[in-house]
Short mmCIF file of C-alpha atoms in Angstrom, two decimals:
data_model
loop_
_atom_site.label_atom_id
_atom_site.label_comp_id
_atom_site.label_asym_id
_atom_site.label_seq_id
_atom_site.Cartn_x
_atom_site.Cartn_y
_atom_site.Cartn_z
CA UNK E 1 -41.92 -43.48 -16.39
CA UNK E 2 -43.27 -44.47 -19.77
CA UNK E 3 -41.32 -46.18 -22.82
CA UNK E 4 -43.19 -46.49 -26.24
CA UNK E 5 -40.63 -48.23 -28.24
CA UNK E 6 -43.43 -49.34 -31.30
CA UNK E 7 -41.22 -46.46 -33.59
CA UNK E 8 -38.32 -48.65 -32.99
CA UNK E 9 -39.57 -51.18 -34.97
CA UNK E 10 -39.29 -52.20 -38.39
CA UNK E 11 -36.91 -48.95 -38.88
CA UNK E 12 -33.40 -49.01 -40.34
CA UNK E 13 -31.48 -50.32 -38.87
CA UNK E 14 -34.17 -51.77 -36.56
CA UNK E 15 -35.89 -54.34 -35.01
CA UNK E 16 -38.52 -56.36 -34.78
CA UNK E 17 -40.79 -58.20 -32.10
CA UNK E 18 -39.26 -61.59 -32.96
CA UNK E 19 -35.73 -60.12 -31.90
CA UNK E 20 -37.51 -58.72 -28.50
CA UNK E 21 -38.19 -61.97 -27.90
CA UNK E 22 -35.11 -63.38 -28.21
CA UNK E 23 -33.42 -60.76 -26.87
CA UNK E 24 -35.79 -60.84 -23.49
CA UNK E 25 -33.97 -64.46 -22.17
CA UNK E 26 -30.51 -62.41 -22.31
CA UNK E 27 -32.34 -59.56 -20.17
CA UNK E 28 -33.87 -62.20 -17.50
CA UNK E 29 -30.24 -63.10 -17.49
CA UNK E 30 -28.96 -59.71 -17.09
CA UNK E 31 -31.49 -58.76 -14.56
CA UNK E 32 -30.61 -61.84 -12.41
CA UNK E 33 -26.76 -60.45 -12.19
CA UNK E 34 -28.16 -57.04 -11.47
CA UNK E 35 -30.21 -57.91 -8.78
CA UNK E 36 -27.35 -60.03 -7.22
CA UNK E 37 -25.07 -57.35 -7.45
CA UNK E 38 -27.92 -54.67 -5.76
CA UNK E 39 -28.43 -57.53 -3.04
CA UNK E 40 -24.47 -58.06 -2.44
CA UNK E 41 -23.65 -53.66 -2.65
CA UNK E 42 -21.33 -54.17 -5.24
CA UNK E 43 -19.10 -51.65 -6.56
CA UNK E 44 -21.36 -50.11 -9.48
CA UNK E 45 -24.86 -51.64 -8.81
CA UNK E 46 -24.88 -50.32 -5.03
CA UNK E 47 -26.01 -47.05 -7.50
CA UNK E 48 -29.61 -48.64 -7.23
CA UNK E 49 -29.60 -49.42 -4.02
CA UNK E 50 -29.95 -45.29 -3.45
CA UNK E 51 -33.57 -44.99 -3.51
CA UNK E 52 -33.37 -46.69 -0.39
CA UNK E 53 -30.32 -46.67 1.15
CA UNK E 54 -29.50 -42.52 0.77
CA UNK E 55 -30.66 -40.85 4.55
CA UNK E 56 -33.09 -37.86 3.62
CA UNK E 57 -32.39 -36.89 7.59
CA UNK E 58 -28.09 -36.60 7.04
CA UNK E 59 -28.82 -34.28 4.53
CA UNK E 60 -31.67 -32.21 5.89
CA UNK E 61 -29.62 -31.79 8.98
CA UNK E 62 -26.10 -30.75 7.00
CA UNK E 63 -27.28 -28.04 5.37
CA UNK E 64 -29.87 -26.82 8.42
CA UNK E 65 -27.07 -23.90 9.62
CA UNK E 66 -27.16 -22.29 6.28
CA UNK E 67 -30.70 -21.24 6.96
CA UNK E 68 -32.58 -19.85 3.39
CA UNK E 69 -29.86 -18.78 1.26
CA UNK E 70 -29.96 -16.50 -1.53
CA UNK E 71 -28.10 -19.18 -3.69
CA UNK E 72 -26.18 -22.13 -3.51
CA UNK E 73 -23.00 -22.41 -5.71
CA UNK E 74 -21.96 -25.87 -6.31
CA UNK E 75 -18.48 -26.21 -7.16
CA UNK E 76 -17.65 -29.88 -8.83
CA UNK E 77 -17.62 -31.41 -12.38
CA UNK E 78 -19.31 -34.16 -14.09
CA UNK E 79 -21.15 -36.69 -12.13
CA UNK E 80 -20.16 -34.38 -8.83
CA UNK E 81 -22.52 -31.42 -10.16
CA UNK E 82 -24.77 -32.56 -12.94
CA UNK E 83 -27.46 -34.94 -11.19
CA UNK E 84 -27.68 -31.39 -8.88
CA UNK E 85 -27.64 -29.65 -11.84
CA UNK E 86 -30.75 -31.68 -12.92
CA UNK E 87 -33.08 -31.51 -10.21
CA UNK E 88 -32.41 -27.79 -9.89
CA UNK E 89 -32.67 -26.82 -13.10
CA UNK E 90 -35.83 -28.59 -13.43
CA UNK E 91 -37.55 -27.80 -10.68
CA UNK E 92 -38.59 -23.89 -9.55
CA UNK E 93 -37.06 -22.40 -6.72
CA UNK E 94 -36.19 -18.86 -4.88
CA UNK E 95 -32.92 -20.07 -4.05
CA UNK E 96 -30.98 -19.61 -7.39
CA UNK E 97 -28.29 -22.78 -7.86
CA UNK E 98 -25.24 -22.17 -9.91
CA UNK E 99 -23.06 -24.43 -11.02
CA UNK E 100 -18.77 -24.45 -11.66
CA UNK E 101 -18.50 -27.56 -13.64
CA UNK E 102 -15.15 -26.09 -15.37
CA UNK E 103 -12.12 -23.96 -14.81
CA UNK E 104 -12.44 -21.08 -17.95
CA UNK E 105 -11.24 -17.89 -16.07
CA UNK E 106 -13.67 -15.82 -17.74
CA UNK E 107 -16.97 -17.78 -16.84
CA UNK E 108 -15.36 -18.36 -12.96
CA UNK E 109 -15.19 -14.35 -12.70
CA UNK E 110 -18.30 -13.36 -14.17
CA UNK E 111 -20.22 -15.72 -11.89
CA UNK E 112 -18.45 -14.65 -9.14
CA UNK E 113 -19.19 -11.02 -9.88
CA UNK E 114 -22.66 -11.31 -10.03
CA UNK E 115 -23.04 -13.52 -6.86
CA UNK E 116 -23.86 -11.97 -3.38
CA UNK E 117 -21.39 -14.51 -1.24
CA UNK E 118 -22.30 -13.51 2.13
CA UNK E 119 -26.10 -14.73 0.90
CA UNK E 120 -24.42 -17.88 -0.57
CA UNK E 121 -24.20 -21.44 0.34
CA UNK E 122 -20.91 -23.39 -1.29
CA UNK E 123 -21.45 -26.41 -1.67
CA UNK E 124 -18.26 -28.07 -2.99
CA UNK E 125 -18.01 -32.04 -4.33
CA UNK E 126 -15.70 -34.01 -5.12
CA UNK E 127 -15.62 -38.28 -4.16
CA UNK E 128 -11.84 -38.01 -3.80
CA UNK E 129 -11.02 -35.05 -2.39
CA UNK E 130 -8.45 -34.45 -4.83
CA UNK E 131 -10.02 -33.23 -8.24
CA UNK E 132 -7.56 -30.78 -9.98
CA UNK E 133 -10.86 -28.59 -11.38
CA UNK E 134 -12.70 -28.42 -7.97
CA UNK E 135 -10.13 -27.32 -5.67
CA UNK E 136 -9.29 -25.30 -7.83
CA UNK E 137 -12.07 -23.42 -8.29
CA UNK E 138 -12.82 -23.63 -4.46
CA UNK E 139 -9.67 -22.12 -3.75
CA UNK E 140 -10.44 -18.83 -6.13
CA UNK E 141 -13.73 -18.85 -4.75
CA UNK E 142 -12.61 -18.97 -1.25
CA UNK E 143 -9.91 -15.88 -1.87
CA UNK E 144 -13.17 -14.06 -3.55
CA UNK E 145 -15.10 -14.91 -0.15
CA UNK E 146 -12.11 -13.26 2.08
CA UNK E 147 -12.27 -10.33 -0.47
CA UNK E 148 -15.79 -9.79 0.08
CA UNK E 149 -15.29 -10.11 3.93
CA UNK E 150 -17.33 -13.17 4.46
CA UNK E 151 -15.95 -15.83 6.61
CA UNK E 152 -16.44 -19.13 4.12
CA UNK E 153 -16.03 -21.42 7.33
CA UNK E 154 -19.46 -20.12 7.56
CA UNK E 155 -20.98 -20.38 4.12
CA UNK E 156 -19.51 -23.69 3.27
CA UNK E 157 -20.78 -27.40 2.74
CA UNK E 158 -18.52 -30.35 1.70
CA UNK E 159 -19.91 -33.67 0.06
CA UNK E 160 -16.50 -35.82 0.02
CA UNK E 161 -14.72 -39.63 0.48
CA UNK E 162 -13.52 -40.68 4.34
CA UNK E 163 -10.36 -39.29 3.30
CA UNK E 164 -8.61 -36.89 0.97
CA UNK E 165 -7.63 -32.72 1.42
CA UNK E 166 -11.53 -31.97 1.43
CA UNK E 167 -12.05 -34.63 4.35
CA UNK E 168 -9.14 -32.88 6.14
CA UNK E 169 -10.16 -29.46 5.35
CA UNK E 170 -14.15 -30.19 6.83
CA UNK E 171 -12.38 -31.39 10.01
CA UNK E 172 -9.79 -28.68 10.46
CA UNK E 173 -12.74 -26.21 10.46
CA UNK E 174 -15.53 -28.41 11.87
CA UNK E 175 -17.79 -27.46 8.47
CA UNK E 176 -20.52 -29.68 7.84
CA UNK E 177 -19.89 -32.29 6.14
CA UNK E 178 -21.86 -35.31 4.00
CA UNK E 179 -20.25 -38.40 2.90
CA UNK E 180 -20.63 -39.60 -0.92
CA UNK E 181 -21.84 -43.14 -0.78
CA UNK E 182 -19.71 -46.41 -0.65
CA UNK E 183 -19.53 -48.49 -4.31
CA UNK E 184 -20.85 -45.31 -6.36
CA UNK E 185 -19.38 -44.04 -9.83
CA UNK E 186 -20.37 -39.90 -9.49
CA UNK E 187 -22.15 -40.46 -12.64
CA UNK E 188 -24.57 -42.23 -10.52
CA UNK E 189 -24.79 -40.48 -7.80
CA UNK E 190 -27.64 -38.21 -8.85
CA UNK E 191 -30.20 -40.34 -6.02
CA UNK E 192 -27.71 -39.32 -2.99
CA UNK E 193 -25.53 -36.60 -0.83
CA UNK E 194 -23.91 -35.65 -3.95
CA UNK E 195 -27.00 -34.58 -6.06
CA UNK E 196 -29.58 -34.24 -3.33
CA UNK E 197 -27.83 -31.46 -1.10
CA UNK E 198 -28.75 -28.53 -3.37
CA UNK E 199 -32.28 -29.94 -3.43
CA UNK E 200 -32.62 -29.50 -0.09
CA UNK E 201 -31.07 -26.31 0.24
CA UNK E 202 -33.70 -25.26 -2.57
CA UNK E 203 -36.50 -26.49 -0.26
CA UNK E 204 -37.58 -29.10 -2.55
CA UNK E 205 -38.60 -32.56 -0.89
CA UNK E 206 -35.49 -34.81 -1.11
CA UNK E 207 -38.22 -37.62 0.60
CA UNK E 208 -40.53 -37.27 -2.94
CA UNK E 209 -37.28 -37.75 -5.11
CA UNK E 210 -36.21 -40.67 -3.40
CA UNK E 211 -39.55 -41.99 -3.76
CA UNK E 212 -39.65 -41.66 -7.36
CA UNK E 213 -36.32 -43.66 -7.11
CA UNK E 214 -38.23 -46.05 -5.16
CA UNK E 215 -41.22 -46.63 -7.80
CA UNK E 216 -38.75 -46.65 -10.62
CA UNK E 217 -36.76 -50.20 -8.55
CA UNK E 218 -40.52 -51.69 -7.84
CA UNK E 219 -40.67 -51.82 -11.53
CA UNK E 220 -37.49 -53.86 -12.29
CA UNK E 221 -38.41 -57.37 -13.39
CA UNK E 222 -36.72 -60.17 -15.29
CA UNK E 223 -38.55 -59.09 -19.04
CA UNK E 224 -38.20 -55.96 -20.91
CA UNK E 225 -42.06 -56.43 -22.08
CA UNK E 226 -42.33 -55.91 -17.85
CA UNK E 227 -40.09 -52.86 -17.19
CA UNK E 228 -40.04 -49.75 -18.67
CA UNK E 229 -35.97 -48.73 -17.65
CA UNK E 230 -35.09 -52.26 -19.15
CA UNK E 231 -37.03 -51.94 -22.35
CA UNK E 232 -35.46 -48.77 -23.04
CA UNK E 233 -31.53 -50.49 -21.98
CA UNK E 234 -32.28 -53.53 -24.20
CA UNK E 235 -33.59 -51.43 -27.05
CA UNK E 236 -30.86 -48.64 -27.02
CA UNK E 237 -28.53 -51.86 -27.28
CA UNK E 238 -29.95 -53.79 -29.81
CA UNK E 239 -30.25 -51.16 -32.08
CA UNK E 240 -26.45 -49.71 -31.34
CA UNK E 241 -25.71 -53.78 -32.55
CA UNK E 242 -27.67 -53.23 -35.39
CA UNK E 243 -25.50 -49.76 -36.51
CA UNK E 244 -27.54 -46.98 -34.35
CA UNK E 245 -24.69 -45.51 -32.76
CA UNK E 246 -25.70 -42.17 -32.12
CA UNK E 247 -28.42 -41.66 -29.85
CA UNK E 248 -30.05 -38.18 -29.99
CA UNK E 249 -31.25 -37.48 -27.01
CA UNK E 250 -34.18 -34.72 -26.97
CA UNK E 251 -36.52 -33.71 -24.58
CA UNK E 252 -39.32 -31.40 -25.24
CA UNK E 253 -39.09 -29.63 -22.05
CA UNK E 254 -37.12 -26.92 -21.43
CA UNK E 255 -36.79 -27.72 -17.90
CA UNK E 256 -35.16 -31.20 -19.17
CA UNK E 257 -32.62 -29.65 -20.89
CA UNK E 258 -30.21 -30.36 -18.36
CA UNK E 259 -31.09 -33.75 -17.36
CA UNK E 260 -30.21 -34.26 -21.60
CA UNK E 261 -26.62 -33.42 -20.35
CA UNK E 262 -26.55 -35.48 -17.38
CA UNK E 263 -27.71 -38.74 -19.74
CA UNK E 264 -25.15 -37.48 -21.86
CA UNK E 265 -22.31 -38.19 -19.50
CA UNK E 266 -24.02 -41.14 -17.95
CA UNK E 267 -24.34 -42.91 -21.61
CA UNK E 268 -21.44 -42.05 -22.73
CA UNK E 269 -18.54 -42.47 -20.05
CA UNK E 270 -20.62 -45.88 -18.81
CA UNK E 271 -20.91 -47.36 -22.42
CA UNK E 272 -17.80 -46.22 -24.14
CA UNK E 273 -15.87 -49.06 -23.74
CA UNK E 274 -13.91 -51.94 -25.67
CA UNK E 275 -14.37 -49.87 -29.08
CA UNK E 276 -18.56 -50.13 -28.44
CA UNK E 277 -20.74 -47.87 -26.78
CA UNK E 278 -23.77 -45.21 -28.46
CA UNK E 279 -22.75 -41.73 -28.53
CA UNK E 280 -25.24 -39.45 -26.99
CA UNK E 281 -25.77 -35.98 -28.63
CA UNK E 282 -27.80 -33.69 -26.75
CA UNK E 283 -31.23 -31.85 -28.57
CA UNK E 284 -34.22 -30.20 -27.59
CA UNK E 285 -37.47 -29.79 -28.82
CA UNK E 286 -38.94 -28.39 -30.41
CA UNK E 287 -35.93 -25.75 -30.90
CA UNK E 288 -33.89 -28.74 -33.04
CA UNK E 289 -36.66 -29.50 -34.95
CA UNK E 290 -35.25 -26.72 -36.85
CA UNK E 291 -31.36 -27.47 -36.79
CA UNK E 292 -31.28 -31.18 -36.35
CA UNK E 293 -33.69 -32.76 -37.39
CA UNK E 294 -32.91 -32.73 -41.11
CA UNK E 295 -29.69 -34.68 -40.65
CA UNK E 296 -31.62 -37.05 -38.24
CA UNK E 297 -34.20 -37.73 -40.89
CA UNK E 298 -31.77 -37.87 -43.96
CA UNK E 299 -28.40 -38.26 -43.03
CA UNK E 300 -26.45 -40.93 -42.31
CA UNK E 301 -29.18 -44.36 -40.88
CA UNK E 302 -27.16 -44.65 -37.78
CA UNK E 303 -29.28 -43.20 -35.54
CA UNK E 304 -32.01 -43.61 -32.60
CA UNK E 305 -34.00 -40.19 -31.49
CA UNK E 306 -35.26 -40.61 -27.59
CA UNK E 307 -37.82 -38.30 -27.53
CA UNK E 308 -38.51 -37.00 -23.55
CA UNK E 309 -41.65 -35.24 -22.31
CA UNK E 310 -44.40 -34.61 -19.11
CA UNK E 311 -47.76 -35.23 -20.33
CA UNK E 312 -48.76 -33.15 -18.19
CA UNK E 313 -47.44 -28.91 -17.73
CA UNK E 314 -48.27 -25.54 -17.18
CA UNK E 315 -49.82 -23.88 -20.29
CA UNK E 316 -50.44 -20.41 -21.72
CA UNK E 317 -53.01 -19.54 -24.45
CA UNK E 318 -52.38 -17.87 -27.80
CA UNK E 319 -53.57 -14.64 -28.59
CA UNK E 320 -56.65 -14.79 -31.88
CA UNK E 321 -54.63 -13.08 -34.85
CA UNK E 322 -55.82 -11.43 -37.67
CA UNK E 323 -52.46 -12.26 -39.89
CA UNK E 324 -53.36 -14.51 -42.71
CA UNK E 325 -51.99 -17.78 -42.39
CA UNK E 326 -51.71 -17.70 -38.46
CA UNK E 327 -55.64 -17.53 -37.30
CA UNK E 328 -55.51 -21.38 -37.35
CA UNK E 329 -53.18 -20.96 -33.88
CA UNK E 330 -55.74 -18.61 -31.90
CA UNK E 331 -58.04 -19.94 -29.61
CA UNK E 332 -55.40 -23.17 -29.11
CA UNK E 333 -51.83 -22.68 -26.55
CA UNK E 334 -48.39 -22.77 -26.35
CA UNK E 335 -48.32 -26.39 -24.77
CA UNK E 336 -50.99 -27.61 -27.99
CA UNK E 337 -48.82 -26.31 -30.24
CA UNK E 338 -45.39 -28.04 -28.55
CA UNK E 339 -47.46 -31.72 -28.61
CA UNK E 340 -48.43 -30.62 -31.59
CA UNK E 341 -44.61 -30.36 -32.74
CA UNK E 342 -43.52 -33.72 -30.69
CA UNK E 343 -46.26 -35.68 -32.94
CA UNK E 344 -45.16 -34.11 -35.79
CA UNK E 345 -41.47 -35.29 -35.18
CA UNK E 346 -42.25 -38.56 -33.50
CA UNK E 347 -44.02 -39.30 -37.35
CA UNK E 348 -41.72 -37.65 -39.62
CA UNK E 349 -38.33 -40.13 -38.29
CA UNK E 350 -40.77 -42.83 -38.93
CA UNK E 351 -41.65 -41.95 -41.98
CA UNK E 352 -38.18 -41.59 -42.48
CA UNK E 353 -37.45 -45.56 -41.19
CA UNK E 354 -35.73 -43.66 -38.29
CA UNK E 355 -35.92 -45.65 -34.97
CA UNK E 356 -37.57 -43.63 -32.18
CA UNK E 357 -38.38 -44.18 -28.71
CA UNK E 358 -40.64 -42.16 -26.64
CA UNK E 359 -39.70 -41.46 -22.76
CA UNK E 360 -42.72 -40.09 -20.78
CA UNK E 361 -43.20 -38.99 -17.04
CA UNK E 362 -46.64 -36.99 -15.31
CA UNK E 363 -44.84 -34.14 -14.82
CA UNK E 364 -41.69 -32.26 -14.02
CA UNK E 365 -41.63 -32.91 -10.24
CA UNK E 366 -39.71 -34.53 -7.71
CA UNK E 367 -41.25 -37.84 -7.56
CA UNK E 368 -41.24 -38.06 -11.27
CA UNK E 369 -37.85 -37.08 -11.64
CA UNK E 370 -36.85 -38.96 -9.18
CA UNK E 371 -38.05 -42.18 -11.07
CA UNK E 372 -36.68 -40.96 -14.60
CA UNK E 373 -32.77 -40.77 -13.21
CA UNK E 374 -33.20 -44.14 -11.49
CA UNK E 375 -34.81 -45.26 -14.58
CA UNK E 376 -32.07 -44.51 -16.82
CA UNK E 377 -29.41 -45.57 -14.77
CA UNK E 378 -31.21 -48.91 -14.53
CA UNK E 379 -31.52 -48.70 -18.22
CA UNK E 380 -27.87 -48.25 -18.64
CA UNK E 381 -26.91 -50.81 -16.40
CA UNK E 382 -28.91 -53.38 -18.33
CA UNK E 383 -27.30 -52.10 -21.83
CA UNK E 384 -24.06 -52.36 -19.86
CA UNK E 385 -24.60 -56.52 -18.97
CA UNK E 386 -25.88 -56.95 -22.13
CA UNK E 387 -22.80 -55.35 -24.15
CA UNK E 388 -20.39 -56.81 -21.71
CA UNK E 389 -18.51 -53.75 -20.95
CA UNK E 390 -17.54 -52.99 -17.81
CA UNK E 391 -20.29 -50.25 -16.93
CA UNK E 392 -18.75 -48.62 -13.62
CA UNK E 393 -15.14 -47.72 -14.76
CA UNK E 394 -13.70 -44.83 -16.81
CA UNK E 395 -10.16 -45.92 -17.51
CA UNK E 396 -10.14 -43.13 -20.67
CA UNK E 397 -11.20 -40.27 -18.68
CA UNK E 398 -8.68 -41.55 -15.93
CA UNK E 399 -5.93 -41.48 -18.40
CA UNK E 400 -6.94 -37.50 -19.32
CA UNK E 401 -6.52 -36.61 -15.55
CA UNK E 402 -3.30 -37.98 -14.78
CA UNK E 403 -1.74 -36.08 -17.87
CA UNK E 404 -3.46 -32.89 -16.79
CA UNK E 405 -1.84 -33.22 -13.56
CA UNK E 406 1.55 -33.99 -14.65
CA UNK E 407 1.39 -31.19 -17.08
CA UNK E 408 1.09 -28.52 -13.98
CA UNK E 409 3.88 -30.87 -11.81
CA UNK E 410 1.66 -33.01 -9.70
CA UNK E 411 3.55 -35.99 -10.44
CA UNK E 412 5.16 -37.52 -12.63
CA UNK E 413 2.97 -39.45 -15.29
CA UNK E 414 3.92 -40.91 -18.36
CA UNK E 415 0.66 -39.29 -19.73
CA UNK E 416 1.75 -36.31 -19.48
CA UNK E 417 5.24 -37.16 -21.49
CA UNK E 418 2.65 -38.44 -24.41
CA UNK E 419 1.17 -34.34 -24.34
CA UNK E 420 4.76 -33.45 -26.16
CA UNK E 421 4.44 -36.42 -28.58
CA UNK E 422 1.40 -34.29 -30.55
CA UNK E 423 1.99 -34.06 -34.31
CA UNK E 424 1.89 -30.80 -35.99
CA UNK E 425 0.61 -29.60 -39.18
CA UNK E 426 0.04 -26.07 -39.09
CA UNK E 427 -1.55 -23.66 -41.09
CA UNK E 428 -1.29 -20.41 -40.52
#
């Protein structure tokens, strides 16, 4: 993983080398407490101990019974489906991965209709064991198994805590089973059991990811002018201090697209703390070129663009053209004219004084993808230390799901007595 962060400077609201400077004693700081944390497994920074610590063999053996599936259907939410979500989505396969990441009826039934579940793997997720959304979408799509006549004791893989109704359910019917790791937040769990599972029922090479997680902790250091995951934490910080508080996140890849959404949460639920934090909103190029880039450019100067690429892709030529205006694109390819289009942005927000920083990998493969989730976890830790927030809670989203389940009588919460405290001012 590359970071250019040159576009970052001398922007508005931006920075300049002098401030790098300065800023780099806080990040040899930072890194210090990082590094004692990885050393000691402490709740949060045990996350980048995974590259080495996550067992390639556990998992390659869990999901050996289920053969070559037709699909794998991954039933969790958030940090429980989207590093999966990431790797598959980015990476080809013959086994087609789906995802239920929410609980809307209609989407639930459609996917369900369309799926062949005596060719399917289930792979359901969930740390506790106890998350309202995936049991209960792993209880509809266990009745839809029995409808179909497929025996789900057979067709099922749980990823789950030592304890908790999932634990108890994998033991009751001996299903195999992989633990989530000790001292990790989901949204960081991309590098283990939880997001590596459905690569290796794709056939992908869980050993190459992990390596890429590997490469991406050989290049920690104490100095952001050393690392590329800490230049890009101590950047994204400095200029969310400086009033860039939106943080447009765009690859230009449409393989990437998902990992956009997995940043998303990771950025956002991590940083979101104490009133500070940057708010991620997802793009992709060069589509947005052409729906957000005009507020980007001259909206509102609170904003950093990451811009996200492989320099290196599959390509496909264009057709010569006799249209006037268009011969210029014959004889050149899709993947000239998409650099072509990431130039052209990269130079228009500067032109604009709009901070950008560019994010580059080989290519879209497991190794490399493998180093760009470490990467930005390691990035967001460092943002994390240097904002003093407390990176590896979620005390908001913790709030929402204790409401939600005293709303449908799974306790009794005094979040869910604040639901019928809602003002109303309708309009009809």
């Amino acid at each position: 993983m590359d970071v250019d962060i040159g576009n970052a400077l001398e922007t508005r609201p931006g920075l300049t080398e002098e401030t790098l400077d300065r800023l780099d004693d806080r990040v040899a700081d930072a890194h210090d407490r990082i590094a004692r944390g990885m050393a000691d497994d402490e709740f949060g920074y045990a996350s980048l101990n995974l590259p080495e610590t996550a067992d390639p063999a556990a998992i390659r053996a869990a999901v050996e019974p289920f053969g070559e599936p037709e699909a794998v259907l991954t039933v969790g939410i958030g940090g429980s489906a989207l590093g999966a979500a990431t790797l598959a989505d980015a990476l080809e396969s013959d086994v087609d991965a789906h995802f239920l990441d929410n609980v809307d009826p209609d989407a639930v039934d459609a996917l369900l209709a369309d799926l062949s579940l005596a060719d399917t793997v289930v792979n359901v997720v969930s740390r506790s064991g106890t998350t309202a959304e995936t049991l209960a979408n792993f209880l509809v799509v266990r009745d839809a198994m029995d409808d179909a006549g497929v025996d789900w004791t057979e067709r099922t893989l749980v990823t789950t805590g030592e304890e908790g109704n999932l634990r108890q359910l994998a033991e009751t019917h001996d299903l195999p089973a992989l633990d989530v790791p000790e001292g990790v937040p989901g949204r960081f769990s991309a590098l283990s059991t939880v997001g590596l599972a459905v690569t290796a029922l794709q056939g992908h090479d869980v050993e190459a990811v992990l390596a890429g997680g590997r490469d991406g902790m050989d290049a920690l250091s104490g100095s952001l002018y050393e690392s590329p995951a800490y230049a890009y934490g101590a950047t994204t910080y400095a200029l969310a201090e400086r009033g860039a508080l939106t943080n447009a996140f765009m690859p230009y890849s449409e393989s990437l697209e998902t990992f956009a959404e997995w940043f998303a949460q990771l950025w956002a639920e991590s940083l979101g703390k104490d009133g500070l934090g940057q708010t991620p909103a997802r793009a992709l190029g060069a589509t947005d070129q052409h729906s957000q880039l005009q507020l980007y450019r001259a909206g509102p100067a609170d904003k950093l663009v990451t811009l996200v690429r492989p320099t290196e892709r599959a390509d496909a030529p264009i057709p010569e053209t006799d249209l006037e205006g268009l011969s210029y694109l014959g004889g050149s390819s899709l993947g000239d004219l998409l650099d072509a289009e990431f130039a052209a942005t990269e130079a228009s927000l500067a032109a604009a004084d709009v901070p950008n920083v560019r994010v580059e990998i080989d290519r879209v493969d497991e190794r490399a993808l493998g180093e760009l989730l470490f990467g930005m976890e390691a990035a967001c830790v460092l943002y994390g230390e240097l904002a003093s927030v407390s990176t590896f809670t979620q005390p908001a989203v913790e709030w929402g799901k204790k409401a939600a389940r005293g709303l449908l009588g799974g306790g009794d919460f005094p979040e869910a007595e604040a639901v019928a405290d809602k003002r109303e001012f309708r309009i009809d």
